[in-house]
Coordinates of C-alpha atoms in Angstrom, one line a residue:
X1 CA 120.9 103.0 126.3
X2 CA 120.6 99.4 128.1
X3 CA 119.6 96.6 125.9
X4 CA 117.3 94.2 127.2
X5 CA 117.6 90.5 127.2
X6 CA 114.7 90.3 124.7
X7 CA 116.2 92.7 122.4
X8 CA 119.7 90.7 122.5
X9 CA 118.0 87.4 121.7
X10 CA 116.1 89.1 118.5
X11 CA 119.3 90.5 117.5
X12 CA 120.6 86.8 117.7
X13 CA 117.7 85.2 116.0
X14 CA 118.1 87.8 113.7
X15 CA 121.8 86.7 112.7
X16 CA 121.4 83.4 113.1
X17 CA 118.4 83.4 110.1
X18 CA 120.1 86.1 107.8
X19 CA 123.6 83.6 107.7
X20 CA 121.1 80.9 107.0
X21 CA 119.6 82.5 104.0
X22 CA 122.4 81.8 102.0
X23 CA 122.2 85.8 100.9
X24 CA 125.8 86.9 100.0
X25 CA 125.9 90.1 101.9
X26 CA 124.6 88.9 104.9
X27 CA 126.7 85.3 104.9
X28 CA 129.9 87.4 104.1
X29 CA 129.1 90.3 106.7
X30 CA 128.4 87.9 109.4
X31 CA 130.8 85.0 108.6
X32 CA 133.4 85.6 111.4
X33 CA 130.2 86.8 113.9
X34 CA 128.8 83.3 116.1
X35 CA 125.6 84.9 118.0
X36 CA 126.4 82.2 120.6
X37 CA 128.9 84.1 121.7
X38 CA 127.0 87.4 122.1
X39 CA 126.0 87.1 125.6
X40 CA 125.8 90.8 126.3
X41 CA 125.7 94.3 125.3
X42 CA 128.9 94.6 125.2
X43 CA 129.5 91.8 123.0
X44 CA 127.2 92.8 120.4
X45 CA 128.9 96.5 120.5
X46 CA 132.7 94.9 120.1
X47 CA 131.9 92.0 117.8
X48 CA 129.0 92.8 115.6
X49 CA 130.1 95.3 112.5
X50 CA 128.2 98.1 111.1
X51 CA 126.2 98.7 107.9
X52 CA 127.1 101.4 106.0
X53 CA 124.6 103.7 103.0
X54 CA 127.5 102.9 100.6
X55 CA 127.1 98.5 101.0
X56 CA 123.6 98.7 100.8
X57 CA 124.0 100.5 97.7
X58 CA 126.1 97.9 96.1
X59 CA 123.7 95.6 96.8
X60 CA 121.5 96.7 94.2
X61 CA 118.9 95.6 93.0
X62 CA 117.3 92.6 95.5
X63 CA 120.9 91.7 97.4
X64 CA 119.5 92.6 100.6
X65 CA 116.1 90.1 100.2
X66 CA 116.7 87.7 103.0
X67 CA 113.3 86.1 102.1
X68 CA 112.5 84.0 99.1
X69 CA 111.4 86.1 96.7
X70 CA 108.0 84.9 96.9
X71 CA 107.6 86.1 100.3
X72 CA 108.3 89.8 99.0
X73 CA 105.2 91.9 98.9
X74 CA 106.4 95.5 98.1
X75 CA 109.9 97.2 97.9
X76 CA 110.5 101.0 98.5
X77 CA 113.3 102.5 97.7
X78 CA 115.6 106.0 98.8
X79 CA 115.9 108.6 95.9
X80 CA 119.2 107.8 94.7
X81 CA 120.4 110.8 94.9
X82 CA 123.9 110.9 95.5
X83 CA 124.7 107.2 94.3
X84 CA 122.8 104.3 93.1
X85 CA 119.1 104.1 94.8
X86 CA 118.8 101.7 98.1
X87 CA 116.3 98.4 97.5
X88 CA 114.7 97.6 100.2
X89 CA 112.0 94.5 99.8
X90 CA 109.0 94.1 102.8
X91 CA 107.6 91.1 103.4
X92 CA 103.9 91.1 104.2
X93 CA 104.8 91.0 108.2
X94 CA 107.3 94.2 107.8
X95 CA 104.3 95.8 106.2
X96 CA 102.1 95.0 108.5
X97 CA 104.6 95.8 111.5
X98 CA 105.2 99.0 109.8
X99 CA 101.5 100.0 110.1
X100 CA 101.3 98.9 113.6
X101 CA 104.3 101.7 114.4
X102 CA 102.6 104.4 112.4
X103 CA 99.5 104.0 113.8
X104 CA 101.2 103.9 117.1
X105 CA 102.8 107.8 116.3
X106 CA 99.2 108.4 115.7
X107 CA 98.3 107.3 119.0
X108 CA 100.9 108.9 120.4
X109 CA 99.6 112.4 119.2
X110 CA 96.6 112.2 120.4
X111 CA 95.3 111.7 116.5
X112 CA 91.9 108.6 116.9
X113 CA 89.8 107.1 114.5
X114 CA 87.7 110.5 114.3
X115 CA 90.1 112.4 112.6
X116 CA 90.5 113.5 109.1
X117 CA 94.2 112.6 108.3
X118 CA 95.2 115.0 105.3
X119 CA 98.3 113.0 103.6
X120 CA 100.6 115.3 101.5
X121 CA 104.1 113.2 101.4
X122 CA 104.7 111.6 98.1
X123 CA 103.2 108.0 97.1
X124 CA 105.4 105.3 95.1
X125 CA 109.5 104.0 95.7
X126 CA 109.3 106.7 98.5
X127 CA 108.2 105.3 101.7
X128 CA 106.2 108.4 102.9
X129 CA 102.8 108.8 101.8
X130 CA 101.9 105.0 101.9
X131 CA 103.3 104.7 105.5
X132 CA 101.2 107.7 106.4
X133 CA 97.8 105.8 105.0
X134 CA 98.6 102.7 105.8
X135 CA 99.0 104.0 109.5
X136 CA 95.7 106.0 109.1
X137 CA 93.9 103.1 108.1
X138 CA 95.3 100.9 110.6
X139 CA 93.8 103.5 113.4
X140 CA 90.6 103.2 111.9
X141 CA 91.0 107.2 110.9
X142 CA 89.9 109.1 107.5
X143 CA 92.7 109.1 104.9
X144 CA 92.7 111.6 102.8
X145 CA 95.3 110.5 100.1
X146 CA 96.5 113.8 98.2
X147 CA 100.0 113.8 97.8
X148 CA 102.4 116.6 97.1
X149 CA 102.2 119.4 94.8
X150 CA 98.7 121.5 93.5
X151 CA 98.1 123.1 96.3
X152 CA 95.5 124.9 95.2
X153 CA 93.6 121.8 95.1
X154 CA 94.7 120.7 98.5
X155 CA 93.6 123.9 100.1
X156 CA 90.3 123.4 98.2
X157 CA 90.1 119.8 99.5
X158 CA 91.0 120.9 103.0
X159 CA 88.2 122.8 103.6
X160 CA 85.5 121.1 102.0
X161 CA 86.6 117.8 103.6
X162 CA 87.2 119.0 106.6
X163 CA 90.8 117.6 107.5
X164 CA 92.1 117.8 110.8
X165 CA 95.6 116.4 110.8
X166 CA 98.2 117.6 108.1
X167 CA 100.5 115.1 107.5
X168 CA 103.6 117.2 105.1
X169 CA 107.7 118.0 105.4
X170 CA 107.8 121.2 107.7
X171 CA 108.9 123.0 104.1
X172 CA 105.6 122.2 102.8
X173 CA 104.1 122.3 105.9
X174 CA 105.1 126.0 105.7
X175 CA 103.8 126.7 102.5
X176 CA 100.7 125.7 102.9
X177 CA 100.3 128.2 106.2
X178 CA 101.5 130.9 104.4
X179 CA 98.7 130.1 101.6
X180 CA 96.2 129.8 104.2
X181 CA 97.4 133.2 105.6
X182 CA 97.5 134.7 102.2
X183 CA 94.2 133.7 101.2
X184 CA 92.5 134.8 104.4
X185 CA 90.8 131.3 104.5
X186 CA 92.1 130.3 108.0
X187 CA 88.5 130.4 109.7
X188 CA 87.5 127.4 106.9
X189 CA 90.1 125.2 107.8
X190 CA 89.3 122.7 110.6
X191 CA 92.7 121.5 110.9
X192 CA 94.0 120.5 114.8
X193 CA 97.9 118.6 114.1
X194 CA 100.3 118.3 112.2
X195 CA 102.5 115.2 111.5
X196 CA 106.0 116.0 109.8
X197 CA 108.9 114.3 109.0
X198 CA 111.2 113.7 106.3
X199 CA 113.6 116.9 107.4
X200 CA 115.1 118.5 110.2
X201 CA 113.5 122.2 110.9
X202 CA 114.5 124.6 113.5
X203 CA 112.0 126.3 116.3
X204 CA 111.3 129.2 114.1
X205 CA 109.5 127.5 111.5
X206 CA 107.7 125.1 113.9
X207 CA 106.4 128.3 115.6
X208 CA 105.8 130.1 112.5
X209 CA 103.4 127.3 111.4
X210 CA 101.6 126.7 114.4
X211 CA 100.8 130.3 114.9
X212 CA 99.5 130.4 111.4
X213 CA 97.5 127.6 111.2
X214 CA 96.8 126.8 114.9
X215 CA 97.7 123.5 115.3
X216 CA 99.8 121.4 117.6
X217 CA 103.3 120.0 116.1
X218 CA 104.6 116.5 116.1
X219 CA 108.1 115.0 114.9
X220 CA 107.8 111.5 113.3
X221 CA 111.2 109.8 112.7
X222 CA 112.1 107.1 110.4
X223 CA 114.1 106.4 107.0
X224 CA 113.3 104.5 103.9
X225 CA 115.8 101.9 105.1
X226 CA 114.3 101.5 107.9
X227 CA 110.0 100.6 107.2
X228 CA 110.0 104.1 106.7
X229 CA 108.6 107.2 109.1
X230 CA 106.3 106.1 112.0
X231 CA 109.6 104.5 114.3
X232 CA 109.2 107.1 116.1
X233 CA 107.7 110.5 117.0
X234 CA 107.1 113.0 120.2
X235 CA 104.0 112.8 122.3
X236 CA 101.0 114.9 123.5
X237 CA 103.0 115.9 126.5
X238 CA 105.5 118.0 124.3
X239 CA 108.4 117.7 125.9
X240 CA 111.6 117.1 124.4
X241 CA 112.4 114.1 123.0
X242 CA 110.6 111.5 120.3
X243 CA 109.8 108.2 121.9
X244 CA 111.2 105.0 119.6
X245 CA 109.7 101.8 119.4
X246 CA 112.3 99.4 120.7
X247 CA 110.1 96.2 120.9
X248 CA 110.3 96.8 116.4
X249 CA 114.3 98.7 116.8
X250 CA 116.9 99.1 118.8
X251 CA 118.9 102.2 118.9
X252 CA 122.4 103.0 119.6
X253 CA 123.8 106.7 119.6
X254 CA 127.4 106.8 118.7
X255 CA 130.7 109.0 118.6
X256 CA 130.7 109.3 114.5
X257 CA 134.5 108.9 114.6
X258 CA 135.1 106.2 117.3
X259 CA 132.4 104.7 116.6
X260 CA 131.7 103.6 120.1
X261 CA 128.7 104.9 122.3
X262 CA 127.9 108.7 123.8
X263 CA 126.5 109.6 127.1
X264 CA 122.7 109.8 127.4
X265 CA 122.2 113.6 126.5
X266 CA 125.4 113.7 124.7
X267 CA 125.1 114.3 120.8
X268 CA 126.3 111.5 118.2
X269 CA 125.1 109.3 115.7
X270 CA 122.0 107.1 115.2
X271 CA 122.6 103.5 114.7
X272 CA 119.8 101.2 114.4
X273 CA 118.8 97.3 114.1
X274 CA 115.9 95.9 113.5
X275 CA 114.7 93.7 115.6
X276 CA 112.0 91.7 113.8
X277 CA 112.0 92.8 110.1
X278 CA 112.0 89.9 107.8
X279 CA 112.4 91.3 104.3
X280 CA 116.1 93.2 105.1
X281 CA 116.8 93.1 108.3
X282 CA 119.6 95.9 109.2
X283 CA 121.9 95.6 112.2
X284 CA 123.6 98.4 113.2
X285 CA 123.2 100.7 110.3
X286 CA 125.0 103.5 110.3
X287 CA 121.9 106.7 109.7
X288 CA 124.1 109.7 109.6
X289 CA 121.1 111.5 111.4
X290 CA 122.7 113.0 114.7
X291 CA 121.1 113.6 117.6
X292 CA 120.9 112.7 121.4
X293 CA 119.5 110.1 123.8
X294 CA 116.7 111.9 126.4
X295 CA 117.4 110.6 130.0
X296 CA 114.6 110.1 132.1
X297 CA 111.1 108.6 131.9
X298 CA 108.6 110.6 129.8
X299 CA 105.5 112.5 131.9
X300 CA 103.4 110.7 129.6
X301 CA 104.6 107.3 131.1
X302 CA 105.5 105.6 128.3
X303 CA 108.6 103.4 128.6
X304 CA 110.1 103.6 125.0
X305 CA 113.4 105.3 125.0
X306 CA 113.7 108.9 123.6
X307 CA 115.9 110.7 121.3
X308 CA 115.9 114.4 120.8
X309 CA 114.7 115.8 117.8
X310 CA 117.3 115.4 114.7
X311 CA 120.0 118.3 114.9
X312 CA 121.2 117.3 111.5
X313 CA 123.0 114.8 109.0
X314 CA 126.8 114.4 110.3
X315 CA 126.9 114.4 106.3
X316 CA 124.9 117.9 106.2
X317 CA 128.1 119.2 107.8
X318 CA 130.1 122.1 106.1
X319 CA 133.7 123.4 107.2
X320 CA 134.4 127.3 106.8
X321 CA 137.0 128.9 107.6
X322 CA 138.1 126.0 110.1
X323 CA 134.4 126.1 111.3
X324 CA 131.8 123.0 111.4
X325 CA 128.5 124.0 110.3
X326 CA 125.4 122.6 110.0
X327 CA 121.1 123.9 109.9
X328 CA 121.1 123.4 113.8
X329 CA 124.3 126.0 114.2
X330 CA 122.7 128.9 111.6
X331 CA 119.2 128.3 112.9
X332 CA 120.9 128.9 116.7
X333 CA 122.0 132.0 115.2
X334 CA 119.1 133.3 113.3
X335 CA 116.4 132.9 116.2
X336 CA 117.9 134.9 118.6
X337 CA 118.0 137.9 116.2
X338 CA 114.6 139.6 116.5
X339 CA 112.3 140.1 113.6
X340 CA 113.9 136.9 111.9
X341 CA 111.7 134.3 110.3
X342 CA 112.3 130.6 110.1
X343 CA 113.3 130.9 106.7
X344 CA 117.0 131.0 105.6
X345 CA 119.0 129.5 102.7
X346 CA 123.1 129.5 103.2
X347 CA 125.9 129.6 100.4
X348 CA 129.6 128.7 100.4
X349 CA 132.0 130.0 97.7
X350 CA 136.1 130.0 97.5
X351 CA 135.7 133.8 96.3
X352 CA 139.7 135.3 95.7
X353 CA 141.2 132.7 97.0
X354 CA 139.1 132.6 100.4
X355 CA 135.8 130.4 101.8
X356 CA 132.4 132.8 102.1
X357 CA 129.6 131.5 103.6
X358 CA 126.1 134.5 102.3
X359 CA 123.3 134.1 104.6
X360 CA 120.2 135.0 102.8
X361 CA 117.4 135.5 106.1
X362 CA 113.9 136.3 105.8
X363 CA 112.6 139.1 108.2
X364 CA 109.3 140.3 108.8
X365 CA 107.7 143.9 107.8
X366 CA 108.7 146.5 109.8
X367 CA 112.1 145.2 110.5
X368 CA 114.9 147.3 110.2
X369 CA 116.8 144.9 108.1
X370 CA 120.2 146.8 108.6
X371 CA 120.2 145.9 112.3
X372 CA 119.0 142.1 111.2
X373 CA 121.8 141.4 109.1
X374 CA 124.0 143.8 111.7
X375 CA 122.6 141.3 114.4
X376 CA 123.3 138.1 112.5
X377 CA 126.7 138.8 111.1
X378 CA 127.7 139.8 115.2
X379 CA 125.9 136.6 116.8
X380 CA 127.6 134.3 114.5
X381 CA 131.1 136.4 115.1
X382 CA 130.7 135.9 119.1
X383 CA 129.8 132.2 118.7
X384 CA 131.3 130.7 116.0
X385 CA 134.4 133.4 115.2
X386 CA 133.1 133.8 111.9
X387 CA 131.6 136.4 110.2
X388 CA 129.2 135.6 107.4
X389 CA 127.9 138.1 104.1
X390 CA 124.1 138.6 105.3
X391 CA 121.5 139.4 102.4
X392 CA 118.2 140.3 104.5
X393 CA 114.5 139.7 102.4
X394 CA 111.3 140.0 102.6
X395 CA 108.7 137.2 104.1
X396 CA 108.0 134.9 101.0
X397 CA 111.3 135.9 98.6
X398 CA 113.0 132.6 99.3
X399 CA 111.5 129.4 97.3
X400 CA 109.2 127.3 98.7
X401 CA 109.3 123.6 98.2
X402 CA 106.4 121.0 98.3
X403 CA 109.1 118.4 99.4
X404 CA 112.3 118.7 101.3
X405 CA 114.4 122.4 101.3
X406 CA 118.2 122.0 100.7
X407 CA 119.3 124.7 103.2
X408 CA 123.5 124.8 102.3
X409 CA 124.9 125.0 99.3
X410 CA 128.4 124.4 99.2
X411 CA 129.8 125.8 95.6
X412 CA 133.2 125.2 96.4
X413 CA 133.7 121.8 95.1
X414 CA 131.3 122.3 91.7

């Protein structure tokens, strides 16, 4: 993707004020980096180094704050995890910016000030539910501020408010559909979209939950360090591809090992920097979300740049039997065996001395489930020259999850 000369002289401004700030990581990152000499793309690619997950980690708490801490108005945080949690502090302008993006996903949906903007992400260190209202309210739309979990309440509150936008992960996104089908209660609700993020889902499940519920589905991209969700996210038009705001980021996609760019359709690595954030400012931060740049222009005419929808975490990636998996490659499989849901959950174990990846895959009534798991086990033979154990359930045996579903388990190394 082309940078523009606007985009290169925030990137410089942007270097130029974080060495100034006297901050630690940023003077030692940047010390052998003069933007003066960044005249071009190219120079930025060959003389600007990434940011990796792991350094902003060691920079807890407040070692990313390139503000005086009186300018900090809020921090957010990532979960922590796998590792020490990731600080990041917002200055009043990144929190306003960040509303101006979300309510520009809104926008972009075709979601206006009439709707009724049912929020389920979680509220707190988590960026997701706040960046969901604070976009609402920026559009001049209803929030409806629930958060996750007691669904029975939010069913409740669905109907009697009358919410027309669901804003959830796809796995709770799910769950609530399948409620609504349960309870028979799918003439109350009044809902028209649905806004999710958070975690990659396959076309299965987005189909499942629009043909439950009725509603049209849109991506939103974004990661804690980052604003947040709301950088990004699919338009009305549908096609493939969510448009990213590159007058707030600019995006590289990059070979994960080389580290150098793809081809525009080609698959690699997100890499982003932010172009005006004031509070910690990344550049070239290393996402580990994979996915590919859309050529062309969009029929809706907007002029951001698009990326495909995630296929996965290059750290989401399992190797069995000299195989590379991830979601995107079992969900491949799964939908083009018929009577499959969306819903699968895969397990690797070293059993007598060899790797065994059990696909549990739920099918819908009336399936013969022989022939599923038949179909599966053959599909995943002739594409990936493996051959996994298949256990075939009922719709609804797996667990459901009011946030994100982990999808692999990989027992080996326990």
């Amino acid at each position: 993707m082309k940078m523009t000369e606007v985009q290169l002289e925030q990137i410089k401004n942007q270097i130029r004020r974080v060495k100034a700030s006297g901050n630690p990581f940023y003077v030692e990152r940047f010390k052998n980096v003069n933007p003066d000499d960044i005249k071009t793309q190219e120079d930025f690619e060959s003389m600007v180094p990434f940011v990796t997950k792991q350094e902003l980690r060691e920079a807890y708490p407040l070692g990313l704050a390139a503000v005086p801490e009186e300018k900090i108005v809020r921090i957010h945080s990532s979960s922590g995890t796998t590792g020490a949690p990731v600080v990041i502090p917002y200055t009043q302008k990144d929190v306003d910016d960040w509303a101006t993006m979300f309510a520009r996903c809104y926008e972009l949906a075709g979601i206006t000030n009439k709707d009724r903007i049912h929020i389920t992400p979680g509220y707190g260190l988590w960026t997701a539910g706040i960046g969901f209202q604070a976009g609402c309210e920026k559009l001049g739309a209803m929030a409806i501020p629930m958060g996750p979990g007691n669904t029975e309440k939010q069913l409740q509150m669905m109907q009697d408010l009358g919410s027309t936008v669901l804003c959830a992960t796809s796995s709770y996104a799910l769950l609530i559909a399948e409620q609504v089908e349960a309870r028979g209660i799918g003439k109350n609700i009044k809902l028209k979209k649905g806004v999710i993020g958070s975690e990659r889902w396959g076309e299965k499940m987005r189909k499942r939950i629009e043909s439950i519920l009725g509603i049209e589905l849109y991506d939103i991209y974004g990661l804690t360090e980052c604003y947040g969700p709301g950088i990004g996210i699919n338009c009305t038009k549908q096609t493939e591809g969510m448009h990213i705001f590159d007058d707030f980021v600019y995006t590289e996609i990059l070979d994960p090992q080389t580290g150098k760019p793809v081809s525009d359709g080609e698959v690699g690595e997100i890499t982003l920097t932010t172009l005006v954030k004031e509070g910690a400012p990344l550049i070239r931060f290393r996402t580990h979300d994979l996915a590919a740049f859309v050529p062309g222009e969009c029929p809706c005419g907007r002029k951001y740049p698009r990326i495909s929808q995630i296929l996965g975490r290059s750290d989401d990636m399992v190797k069995v039997k000299g195989n590379i998996i991830f979601p995107s490659t079992i969900e491949d499989v799964i939908k083009s065996v018929p009577g499959t849901s969306s819903e699968y959950r895969a397990v690797i174990e070293h059993v007598d001395g060899k790797d065994q990846m059990t696909l549990f895959v739920e099918v819908e009534g009336g399936t013969d489930r022989t022939e599923a798991a038949l179909g599966i086990q053959y599909n995943f033979k002739q594409k990936y020259n493996m051959t996994p154990k298949v256990e075939v359930v009922g719709i609804g045996e797996l667990p459901r999850s009011e946030k994100k579903t982990k999808r692999i388990e990989d027992k080996r190394y326990n």
